Amino acid sequence: MNITVRRRLNITITVMIGAILVLVFAVYDASLYQGPFFTGWVLLAVMGFLALFHLRKKITVLPLGSASTWAQLHIYAGWLVILLFAEHVGWRLPDGGLEITITVLFVIVVVSGIVGLMLSRILPPRLTRRGEEVIFERIPAFIAELRNEAEDLVLESARETNSSTISDFYLRHLSSFFSGPRNRLRHLFASGQARFWLMNEIDNMQRYLNNRENEYADRLRDLVNKKDEMDFHYALNLALKAWLLVHVPITYSLLILAVLHLVVVYAFGGGVS
Amino acid sequence: MATGVAIQRPERWDNPFSPDMSESEVDRIMDLDMFRDMDTSKFSETVSLRDIIRNDTRIRHYKLGDIIVRTGDYGTTAFLPISGHVRVILPPSELSETLLGRSELPKKGFLAALGQLWRNPKLPEVRDPDRYAAGRDTGTRTAEGAEKLTFLRDVPAILEKFNTKKIGPGVLFGEIAALTRAARTTTIFAEDDVELVEIRRQGIRDIRQRVDSFRENVDRLYRENSLKNNLMETPLFHHLDDGVLDKIADATLFETYGDFDWHVSYNRYLESPPHERLAMEPVIVHEGDYPDGLLIIASGSARVSYRVNNGQKTIRYIGPGALFGFEEIAQNWLEGTDKIIPMQHTLRAVGYTDILRVPTSIIETHVLPDLPKFMFPPPAERRPAEVFHPFEERGRFKRAKAIPKIDTDTLEVLVEHRFIKGTSTMLIDLDRCVRCDACVDACAKGHNNNPRFIRHGRTFDHYMVANACMHCVDPVCMIGCPTGAIHRNAEGGQVVINDDTCIGCATCATNCPYDNIRMVEVRDEHGVFIVDGETKKPIVKATKCDLCIDQPGGPACQRACPHDALQRFDMEDRPPLARWLNRR
């Protein structure tokens, strides 16, 4: 199925389910049943289902449906759970320490999920369109290679040209740049400022170089560009992974507190019909 | 004048089949019945019969029980016994998979599959050394030239149990599989000490071209054994009776284009500029030629293109069973001799292509008169120049516009990199892939914690063809495996490696042009490398994707991708591929 068609279909189904749920809750409420108990159970069930996606991703050896189908269900059930939560708390900010904590965690999970979804749609095309594909775990090794290459180049230039201009420049502007991944936020927000600045500095330095030194400077410029590519891939790959470090642990904390909330409600609710 | 690094121009026999072939051995072979009576004047001075024997043959020695050819294997050579006898297992009886050095992997059950999550070893490439030491029905011995041979331990029992036929000196075998690049259809083993001449494909081809009796014999065998089956599989001939099919078979020509060893020069080919690459692909039919025959692809693949100024635009690729030229022949027949249209497209061999050419007159006489109306293609004036799909494929769609198309740029990449040979090519949409490696992780979980592919490979547009075994339609990796460890699974056709019988010779890894087979050093559960008892060198095994053959649910990589970024495709089945490529 075409992705656009699938998206439209999923949105339509989600909106319809949402509308039906709102209607059911309203009818339930009008019948003078205790609405929050009903909405609470539905909310907990959907949150549990959302958390199952993480489990599905871990159990890849069993034919439990494709992860992409699960991901679609996760995304749209995720939108639905916002509605369910709002219905459950009565469209107002809750009071009580536990409830506020749950709300804060819920907001963090929702926001991190939305950010993750956006990142996973925006960043891959950017990664595709710049430089070679690099495996994230190998980037530090590539950077180390580039650093060694740059340092060898600088030492050679000092030895062969009897001039310290390039090596001084390296110590002043580049040694920190080559020491590890740099400019993560700038790359994440598509800013070329850091690279522009370094290129500008190299241009400025080249005024004071003779032809021989300029050859070394050009090679150093290439290495700076390659390192910048690595930084770019590192920053975007890291962002694609990092949001899950917020989303997943907080989800489990949220679930634990939600169960605790349930126990408390049943323990002190009294006269629950 | 062009300058460059001067080298001696590569010659036909720079790499003889056996560098140790002596003149006395050449004399011995020349004196065999099969060669003695050949008219040497039919051979040119540069490619004499003696040259062919010196460079394209070698003498092999087998002992009792040694397997010479194995059913299902792909081979490039034929054999001629000089002394001793061999036994052919007569179909339909066949040695078991384990006797052939292959594995019979049962699918894991629910609990066994789940148990992998905690039972998988933490260390990479862990094996149980006792498993390799366990007794089997076959053994491996080192023959001359350090070559490994697999032998059957209990030949008398096999002779008793299976229907076999004895072949003695002077009877050639294996030539059809070598010439047609088809899988061997039977297993042949040595019944006693056997001396054989092994002739490689190039030699057989040259002799076939020059010696009428040899060609007639080979062609007769081909017509009897394979050709009619090939023709019967063509939908165009479904309505014909046996008598007509025999007539078509008698008139059909078998032609071969390209280089069977294309994989050897694959990387060099890719380094050439695009126009040179195209020039390296032999032309089978030129656009504008008179349509003198219907071409059926017997094996290999071919590129269909048409001229655009000084270039060629690829519009589709075709593989085994596909037809070429039918539209032109049918239209010429319908419209009579007044408006003869020539071939509309050029056909080129991609790597290698074997063609069956059924003369136009035969098609006009025996096929077209009774052909159902719906099987006729639309007239040429209603056909666009860019016909992306052959007519038999278009029949699957009600409206021409409903046929999904693959854009030309993508086609060019898929064809020139020979990715079209895959039956399970892994494509990754890099615009959707979040680089989470869930696919790699899933693969590892199904293979004792060892991923069997790398999320890395050639990229084009926003797609990557990952370094995962493509399970090629004509797997070159299977050529030359001395133990039969790499084989096609009898049920699903997946190309798999039996770890128990793999001897780590790396023939398969060297043959694979896509670098999709990895050699690994194995270790025991404590992390100690398993070594050869004599040389103390690590035991090496070939590893590759097996499409999760023993896992419930098929390839885990594809199921594990949460973003719909990874799919595996049979490249012959273009509509699903086209739909996926155009799914925005």
Short mmCIF file of C-alpha atoms in Angstrom, two decimals, chain B residues 12-402:
data_model
loop_
_atom_site.label_atom_id
_atom_site.label_comp_id
_atom_site.label_asym_id
_atom_site.label_seq_id
_atom_site.Cartn_x
_atom_site.Cartn_y
_atom_site.Cartn_z
CA ARG B 12 42.77 -16.70 -23.64
CA TRP B 13 44.94 -19.14 -21.68
CA ASP B 14 46.76 -16.94 -19.21
CA ASN B 15 45.23 -19.09 -16.52
CA PRO B 16 45.29 -22.68 -17.68
CA PHE B 17 42.99 -25.13 -15.92
CA SER B 18 46.01 -27.01 -14.62
CA PRO B 19 49.42 -25.35 -14.63
CA ASP B 20 51.00 -28.80 -14.11
CA MET B 21 49.75 -30.31 -17.35
CA SER B 22 52.73 -32.00 -19.04
CA GLU B 23 53.16 -32.67 -22.74
CA SER B 24 53.06 -36.43 -22.12
CA GLU B 25 49.69 -36.01 -20.39
CA VAL B 26 48.45 -33.98 -23.34
CA ASP B 27 49.59 -36.80 -25.62
CA ARG B 28 47.74 -39.34 -23.49
CA ILE B 29 44.52 -37.36 -23.68
CA MET B 30 44.90 -36.71 -27.39
CA ASP B 31 45.16 -40.48 -27.82
CA LEU B 32 41.81 -41.15 -26.15
CA ASP B 33 39.02 -42.33 -28.47
CA MET B 34 37.01 -39.16 -28.12
CA PHE B 35 39.83 -36.87 -29.23
CA ARG B 36 41.79 -39.17 -31.52
CA ASP B 37 39.12 -39.13 -34.22
CA MET B 38 38.53 -35.39 -34.11
CA ASP B 39 39.49 -33.54 -37.27
CA THR B 40 42.24 -31.19 -36.02
CA SER B 41 42.01 -29.13 -39.22
CA LYS B 42 38.70 -27.75 -37.94
CA PHE B 43 40.59 -25.93 -35.23
CA SER B 44 42.44 -22.69 -35.85
CA GLU B 45 46.17 -22.34 -35.30
CA THR B 46 45.64 -20.08 -32.32
CA VAL B 47 43.06 -22.37 -30.72
CA SER B 48 44.17 -25.86 -31.69
CA LEU B 49 42.74 -29.01 -30.18
CA ARG B 50 46.08 -29.62 -28.51
CA ASP B 51 45.97 -26.11 -27.00
CA ILE B 52 42.48 -26.73 -25.70
CA ILE B 53 43.55 -29.99 -24.10
CA ARG B 54 46.69 -28.46 -22.65
CA ASN B 55 44.90 -25.48 -21.18
CA ASP B 56 41.27 -26.44 -20.60
CA THR B 57 41.64 -29.95 -19.23
CA ARG B 58 43.28 -31.62 -16.30
CA ILE B 59 43.69 -35.17 -15.10
CA ARG B 60 41.95 -36.10 -11.86
CA HIS B 61 42.25 -39.17 -9.68
CA TYR B 62 39.44 -40.42 -7.48
CA LYS B 63 39.33 -43.32 -5.07
CA LEU B 64 36.50 -45.65 -4.15
CA GLY B 65 33.49 -43.67 -2.90
CA ASP B 66 34.76 -40.20 -3.85
CA ILE B 67 31.86 -38.00 -4.98
CA ILE B 68 32.64 -36.57 -8.43
CA VAL B 69 29.46 -34.60 -9.10
CA ARG B 70 26.59 -33.99 -6.76
CA THR B 71 22.96 -33.49 -7.71
CA GLY B 72 21.86 -29.87 -7.37
CA ASP B 73 25.39 -28.49 -7.55
CA TYR B 74 26.41 -26.05 -10.24
CA GLY B 75 29.45 -27.13 -12.17
CA THR B 76 31.45 -25.75 -15.04
CA THR B 77 33.20 -28.91 -16.08
CA ALA B 78 32.56 -32.25 -17.76
CA PHE B 79 34.37 -35.53 -17.09
CA LEU B 80 35.73 -38.28 -19.31
CA PRO B 81 36.89 -41.47 -17.54
CA ILE B 82 40.28 -42.77 -18.72
CA SER B 83 40.38 -45.79 -16.45
CA GLY B 84 38.22 -47.22 -13.71
CA HIS B 85 34.48 -46.92 -13.29
CA VAL B 86 32.03 -44.46 -11.84
CA ARG B 87 28.47 -44.98 -10.67
CA VAL B 88 25.53 -42.75 -11.48
CA ILE B 89 22.63 -42.64 -9.04
CA LEU B 90 19.70 -42.95 -11.40
CA PRO B 91 16.84 -40.52 -10.77
CA PRO B 92 14.31 -40.49 -9.22
CA SER B 93 16.30 -42.19 -6.46
CA GLU B 94 18.77 -39.85 -4.82
CA LEU B 95 21.21 -39.88 -1.94
CA SER B 96 19.98 -38.22 1.21
CA GLU B 97 20.94 -34.62 1.89
CA THR B 98 23.31 -35.68 4.68
CA LEU B 99 25.04 -38.17 2.39
CA LEU B 100 25.59 -35.33 -0.04
CA GLY B 101 27.25 -33.27 2.68
CA ARG B 102 24.24 -31.04 3.14
CA SER B 103 22.23 -30.15 6.15
CA GLU B 104 18.66 -31.05 6.90
CA LEU B 105 17.64 -28.22 9.17
CA PRO B 106 14.27 -28.69 10.82
CA LYS B 107 12.30 -25.55 11.59
CA LYS B 108 12.54 -24.53 15.21
CA GLY B 109 9.40 -24.77 17.28
CA PHE B 110 7.93 -21.91 19.30
CA LEU B 111 9.81 -22.69 22.51
CA ALA B 112 13.10 -23.54 20.80
CA ALA B 113 12.93 -20.25 18.90
CA LEU B 114 12.11 -18.31 22.03
CA GLY B 115 14.88 -20.08 23.95
CA GLN B 116 17.45 -18.51 21.63
CA LEU B 117 16.95 -15.24 23.48
CA TRP B 118 18.78 -16.56 26.53
CA ARG B 119 20.58 -19.62 25.20
CA ASN B 120 22.58 -17.83 22.50
CA PRO B 121 26.27 -17.65 23.39
CA LYS B 122 27.70 -14.27 24.30
CA LEU B 123 30.84 -14.82 22.23
CA PRO B 124 30.87 -14.67 18.44
CA GLU B 125 31.01 -17.75 16.23
CA VAL B 126 30.79 -20.37 18.95
CA ARG B 127 30.59 -23.98 17.81
CA ASP B 128 30.52 -27.33 19.52
CA PRO B 129 33.83 -29.04 18.59
CA ASP B 130 32.32 -32.46 19.30
CA ARG B 131 29.87 -31.91 16.47
CA TYR B 132 32.69 -31.75 13.92
CA ALA B 133 34.27 -34.90 15.32
CA ALA B 134 31.02 -36.89 15.19
CA GLY B 135 30.93 -39.81 12.73
CA ARG B 136 29.10 -39.16 9.48
CA ASP B 137 28.14 -41.15 6.43
CA THR B 138 30.64 -39.17 4.43
CA GLY B 139 34.26 -38.28 5.07
CA THR B 140 36.66 -35.78 3.63
CA ARG B 141 40.12 -36.55 2.32
CA THR B 142 42.86 -34.46 0.86
CA ALA B 143 43.57 -35.38 -2.73
CA GLU B 144 46.35 -34.26 -5.06
CA GLY B 145 47.08 -30.55 -5.03
CA ALA B 146 45.71 -30.25 -1.47
CA GLU B 147 42.22 -30.47 -2.92
CA LYS B 148 39.55 -31.73 -0.55
CA LEU B 149 37.23 -34.50 -1.70
CA THR B 150 34.18 -35.92 -0.01
CA PHE B 151 33.79 -39.69 -0.05
CA LEU B 152 30.94 -42.04 0.75
CA ARG B 153 31.91 -44.39 3.56
CA ASP B 154 29.67 -47.32 2.71
CA VAL B 155 29.64 -47.79 -1.07
CA PRO B 156 28.34 -51.40 -1.05
CA ALA B 157 25.29 -50.33 0.96
CA ILE B 158 24.62 -47.52 -1.48
CA LEU B 159 24.95 -49.84 -4.47
CA GLU B 160 22.50 -52.18 -2.83
CA LYS B 161 20.00 -49.52 -1.80
CA PHE B 162 19.98 -47.26 -4.87
CA ASN B 163 19.35 -47.79 -8.52
CA THR B 164 22.70 -47.02 -10.17
CA LYS B 165 24.36 -47.25 -13.54
CA LYS B 166 28.00 -48.01 -14.22
CA ILE B 167 29.98 -45.74 -16.53
CA GLY B 168 33.31 -46.87 -17.86
CA PRO B 169 36.18 -45.28 -19.80
CA GLY B 170 35.36 -43.14 -22.81
CA VAL B 171 31.90 -41.95 -21.77
CA LEU B 172 31.63 -38.20 -21.26
CA PHE B 173 29.39 -36.95 -18.46
CA GLY B 174 28.46 -33.59 -16.94
CA GLU B 175 28.71 -31.68 -20.22
CA ILE B 176 25.07 -30.51 -20.35
CA ALA B 177 25.16 -28.99 -16.87
CA ALA B 178 28.47 -27.34 -17.71
CA LEU B 179 27.24 -25.93 -21.01
CA THR B 180 23.77 -24.87 -19.94
CA ARG B 181 24.79 -23.73 -16.47
CA ALA B 182 22.01 -25.81 -15.05
CA ALA B 183 22.26 -27.64 -11.77
CA ARG B 184 23.61 -31.19 -11.94
CA THR B 185 20.74 -33.61 -12.19
CA THR B 186 22.37 -36.60 -10.53
CA THR B 187 25.15 -37.72 -8.25
CA ILE B 188 28.13 -39.61 -9.60
CA PHE B 189 30.81 -41.29 -7.46
CA ALA B 190 33.88 -43.42 -8.04
CA GLU B 191 33.31 -47.14 -7.85
CA ASP B 192 37.01 -47.94 -7.77
CA ASP B 193 40.23 -46.04 -8.45
CA VAL B 194 39.30 -43.78 -11.33
CA GLU B 195 41.35 -41.59 -13.58
CA LEU B 196 39.36 -38.88 -15.36
CA VAL B 197 39.93 -36.02 -17.73
CA GLU B 198 38.10 -32.96 -16.44
CA ILE B 199 37.28 -30.45 -19.17
CA ARG B 200 36.23 -26.94 -18.31
CA ARG B 201 33.36 -25.20 -20.00
CA GLN B 202 35.46 -23.02 -22.29
CA GLY B 203 37.08 -26.12 -23.75
CA ILE B 204 33.78 -27.93 -24.23
CA ARG B 205 32.36 -24.84 -25.93
CA ASP B 206 35.31 -24.58 -28.33
CA ILE B 207 35.21 -28.26 -29.23
CA ARG B 208 31.44 -28.09 -29.69
CA GLN B 209 31.86 -25.20 -32.11
CA ARG B 210 34.39 -27.06 -34.25
CA VAL B 211 33.56 -30.75 -34.16
CA ASP B 212 30.26 -31.62 -35.80
CA SER B 213 29.91 -35.07 -34.25
CA PHE B 214 30.61 -33.68 -30.77
CA ARG B 215 28.13 -30.86 -31.27
CA GLU B 216 25.46 -33.19 -32.62
CA ASN B 217 25.93 -35.52 -29.68
CA VAL B 218 25.78 -32.73 -27.09
CA ASP B 219 22.84 -31.07 -28.82
CA ARG B 220 21.01 -34.38 -29.08
CA LEU B 221 21.46 -34.96 -25.36
CA TYR B 222 20.29 -31.43 -24.66
CA ARG B 223 17.24 -31.80 -26.86
CA GLU B 224 16.37 -35.13 -25.29
CA ASN B 225 16.87 -34.10 -21.70
CA SER B 226 16.21 -30.40 -21.29
CA LEU B 227 15.02 -28.52 -24.33
CA LYS B 228 11.48 -29.88 -24.54
CA ASN B 229 10.95 -29.19 -20.86
CA ASN B 230 12.14 -25.62 -21.36
CA LEU B 231 9.76 -25.15 -24.27
CA MET B 232 6.84 -26.65 -22.39
CA GLU B 233 7.32 -24.11 -19.62
CA THR B 234 6.74 -21.26 -22.10
CA PRO B 235 3.08 -20.12 -21.95
CA LEU B 236 3.16 -19.47 -25.67
CA PHE B 237 3.50 -23.20 -26.32
CA HIS B 238 0.99 -24.44 -23.76
CA HIS B 239 -1.68 -25.04 -26.37
CA LEU B 240 0.55 -27.19 -28.58
CA ASP B 241 0.58 -30.98 -28.71
CA ASP B 242 3.66 -33.20 -28.38
CA GLY B 243 4.17 -33.60 -32.10
CA VAL B 244 4.34 -29.85 -32.73
CA LEU B 245 6.58 -29.38 -29.70
CA ASP B 246 8.97 -31.97 -31.13
CA LYS B 247 9.07 -30.03 -34.40
CA ILE B 248 9.81 -26.80 -32.53
CA ALA B 249 12.48 -28.52 -30.46
CA ASP B 250 14.15 -29.88 -33.61
CA ALA B 251 14.31 -26.42 -35.16
CA THR B 252 15.40 -24.57 -32.01
CA LEU B 253 18.94 -23.31 -31.82
CA PHE B 254 20.88 -23.11 -28.58
CA GLU B 255 23.10 -20.05 -28.34
CA THR B 256 25.28 -18.77 -25.55
CA TYR B 257 26.48 -15.22 -24.95
CA GLY B 258 28.77 -13.56 -22.45
CA ASP B 259 31.21 -14.98 -20.00
CA PHE B 260 30.27 -17.75 -17.62
CA ASP B 261 33.04 -16.56 -15.31
CA TRP B 262 31.67 -13.02 -15.25
CA HIS B 263 31.98 -12.92 -11.48
CA VAL B 264 35.76 -13.07 -11.76
CA SER B 265 35.93 -9.76 -13.58
CA TYR B 266 32.92 -8.17 -11.85
CA ASN B 267 34.86 -5.60 -9.83
CA ARG B 268 36.98 -4.64 -12.84
CA TYR B 269 33.77 -4.24 -14.84
CA LEU B 270 32.28 -1.94 -12.22
CA GLU B 271 35.34 0.28 -12.25
CA SER B 272 34.90 0.97 -15.97
CA PRO B 273 32.92 4.01 -17.15
CA PRO B 274 29.24 3.29 -17.92
CA HIS B 275 29.60 3.30 -21.71
CA GLU B 276 32.46 0.81 -21.50
CA ARG B 277 30.45 -1.39 -19.18
CA LEU B 278 27.68 -1.47 -21.71
CA ALA B 279 30.15 -2.32 -24.46
CA MET B 280 31.33 -5.29 -22.40
CA GLU B 281 27.86 -6.80 -22.55
CA PRO B 282 27.60 -8.84 -25.75
CA VAL B 283 24.71 -7.87 -28.01
CA ILE B 284 22.30 -10.71 -28.69
CA VAL B 285 19.91 -8.74 -30.90
CA HIS B 286 20.33 -5.23 -32.27
CA GLU B 287 17.48 -2.75 -32.38
CA GLY B 288 16.51 -2.55 -36.06
CA ASP B 289 17.45 -6.17 -36.88
CA TYR B 290 15.01 -8.34 -38.77
CA PRO B 291 13.14 -10.51 -36.26
CA ASP B 292 14.39 -13.86 -37.46
CA GLY B 293 13.46 -15.80 -34.36
CA LEU B 294 11.71 -15.83 -31.05
CA LEU B 295 14.28 -15.73 -28.28
CA ILE B 296 13.67 -17.55 -25.01
CA ILE B 297 16.09 -16.93 -22.18
CA ALA B 298 17.20 -20.39 -21.08
CA SER B 299 19.49 -19.20 -18.30
CA GLY B 300 21.22 -16.02 -17.18
CA SER B 301 19.86 -12.51 -17.56
CA ALA B 302 19.61 -9.95 -20.32
CA ARG B 303 19.19 -6.20 -20.63
CA VAL B 304 16.55 -4.71 -22.93
CA SER B 305 17.34 -1.20 -24.12
CA TYR B 306 16.78 1.21 -26.95
CA ARG B 307 18.96 3.82 -28.55
CA VAL B 308 18.81 7.42 -27.36
CA ASN B 309 21.29 9.41 -29.48
CA ASN B 310 24.66 7.89 -28.58
CA GLY B 311 23.47 6.04 -25.53
CA GLN B 312 21.25 3.14 -24.65
CA LYS B 313 18.33 3.51 -22.29
CA THR B 314 17.50 0.39 -20.30
CA ILE B 315 13.81 -0.32 -20.07
CA ARG B 316 13.76 -3.71 -18.43
CA TYR B 317 15.77 -6.81 -17.67
CA ILE B 318 14.67 -10.33 -18.36
CA GLY B 319 15.61 -13.69 -16.94
CA PRO B 320 15.02 -17.40 -17.47
CA GLY B 321 11.80 -18.19 -19.34
CA ALA B 322 11.32 -14.66 -20.67
CA LEU B 323 10.59 -14.08 -24.36
CA PHE B 324 12.10 -11.50 -26.64
CA GLY B 325 10.94 -10.57 -30.12
CA PHE B 326 7.49 -12.09 -29.91
CA GLU B 327 5.70 -8.76 -30.26
CA GLU B 328 7.48 -7.98 -33.51
CA ILE B 329 6.99 -11.48 -34.94
CA ALA B 330 3.28 -11.53 -34.03
CA GLN B 331 2.67 -8.12 -35.53
CA ASN B 332 4.49 -8.91 -38.74
CA TRP B 333 2.44 -12.07 -39.08
CA LEU B 334 -0.81 -10.21 -38.45
CA GLU B 335 -0.07 -7.40 -40.85
CA GLY B 336 1.57 -9.37 -43.64
CA THR B 337 4.75 -8.61 -45.53
CA ASP B 338 3.83 -5.02 -46.43
CA LYS B 339 4.63 -3.50 -43.08
CA ILE B 340 7.53 -5.48 -41.63
CA ILE B 341 8.67 -3.97 -38.39
CA PRO B 342 12.20 -4.65 -37.17
CA MET B 343 13.25 -5.42 -33.60
CA GLN B 344 12.26 -2.46 -31.46
CA HIS B 345 14.87 -2.98 -28.76
CA THR B 346 18.40 -4.22 -28.24
CA LEU B 347 19.04 -7.30 -26.13
CA ARG B 348 22.34 -7.72 -24.31
CA ALA B 349 23.75 -10.49 -22.17
CA VAL B 350 24.23 -9.41 -18.57
CA GLY B 351 27.14 -11.54 -17.39
CA TYR B 352 26.12 -14.52 -19.43
CA THR B 353 22.94 -15.51 -21.21
CA ASP B 354 21.88 -18.75 -22.82
CA ILE B 355 19.29 -18.34 -25.52
CA LEU B 356 16.90 -20.67 -27.28
CA ARG B 357 16.17 -19.27 -30.73
CA VAL B 358 12.98 -20.57 -32.32
CA PRO B 359 13.00 -19.53 -36.00
CA THR B 360 10.28 -17.07 -37.02
CA SER B 361 9.00 -19.43 -39.72
CA ILE B 362 8.36 -22.10 -37.08
CA ILE B 363 6.44 -19.65 -34.90
CA GLU B 364 4.42 -18.46 -37.87
CA THR B 365 3.60 -21.99 -38.98
CA HIS B 366 3.00 -23.81 -35.71
CA VAL B 367 2.30 -21.31 -32.96
CA LEU B 368 0.52 -18.19 -34.17
CA PRO B 369 -2.35 -19.76 -36.15
CA ASP B 370 -3.85 -21.42 -33.06
CA LEU B 371 -2.70 -18.93 -30.45
CA PRO B 372 -5.56 -17.64 -28.26
CA LYS B 373 -6.45 -14.06 -29.15
CA PHE B 374 -5.72 -12.65 -25.71
CA MET B 375 -2.10 -13.77 -26.00
CA PHE B 376 -1.40 -11.47 -28.94
CA PRO B 377 0.39 -8.25 -27.99
CA PRO B 378 -1.11 -4.86 -28.91
CA PRO B 379 0.00 -3.37 -32.27
CA ALA B 380 3.27 -1.44 -32.33
CA GLU B 381 1.72 1.99 -32.92
CA ARG B 382 -0.20 1.65 -29.66
CA ARG B 383 2.91 0.56 -27.79
CA PRO B 384 5.09 3.25 -26.28
CA ALA B 385 8.83 3.09 -26.97
CA GLU B 386 9.40 2.50 -23.28
CA VAL B 387 7.70 -0.83 -22.79
CA PHE B 388 8.66 -1.53 -19.21
CA HIS B 389 7.11 -4.95 -19.01
CA PRO B 390 6.99 -7.78 -21.52
CA PHE B 391 3.58 -8.66 -22.81
CA GLU B 392 3.22 -11.82 -20.73
CA GLU B 393 3.69 -9.74 -17.58
CA ARG B 394 1.36 -7.02 -18.75
CA GLY B 395 -1.37 -9.63 -19.02
CA ARG B 396 -1.53 -9.68 -15.21
CA PHE B 397 -2.88 -6.14 -15.17
CA LYS B 398 -6.19 -4.95 -16.54
CA ARG B 399 -5.05 -1.46 -17.39
CA ALA B 400 -1.64 -0.52 -18.80
CA LYS B 401 -1.46 2.42 -16.40
CA ALA B 402 -1.87 0.08 -13.44
#
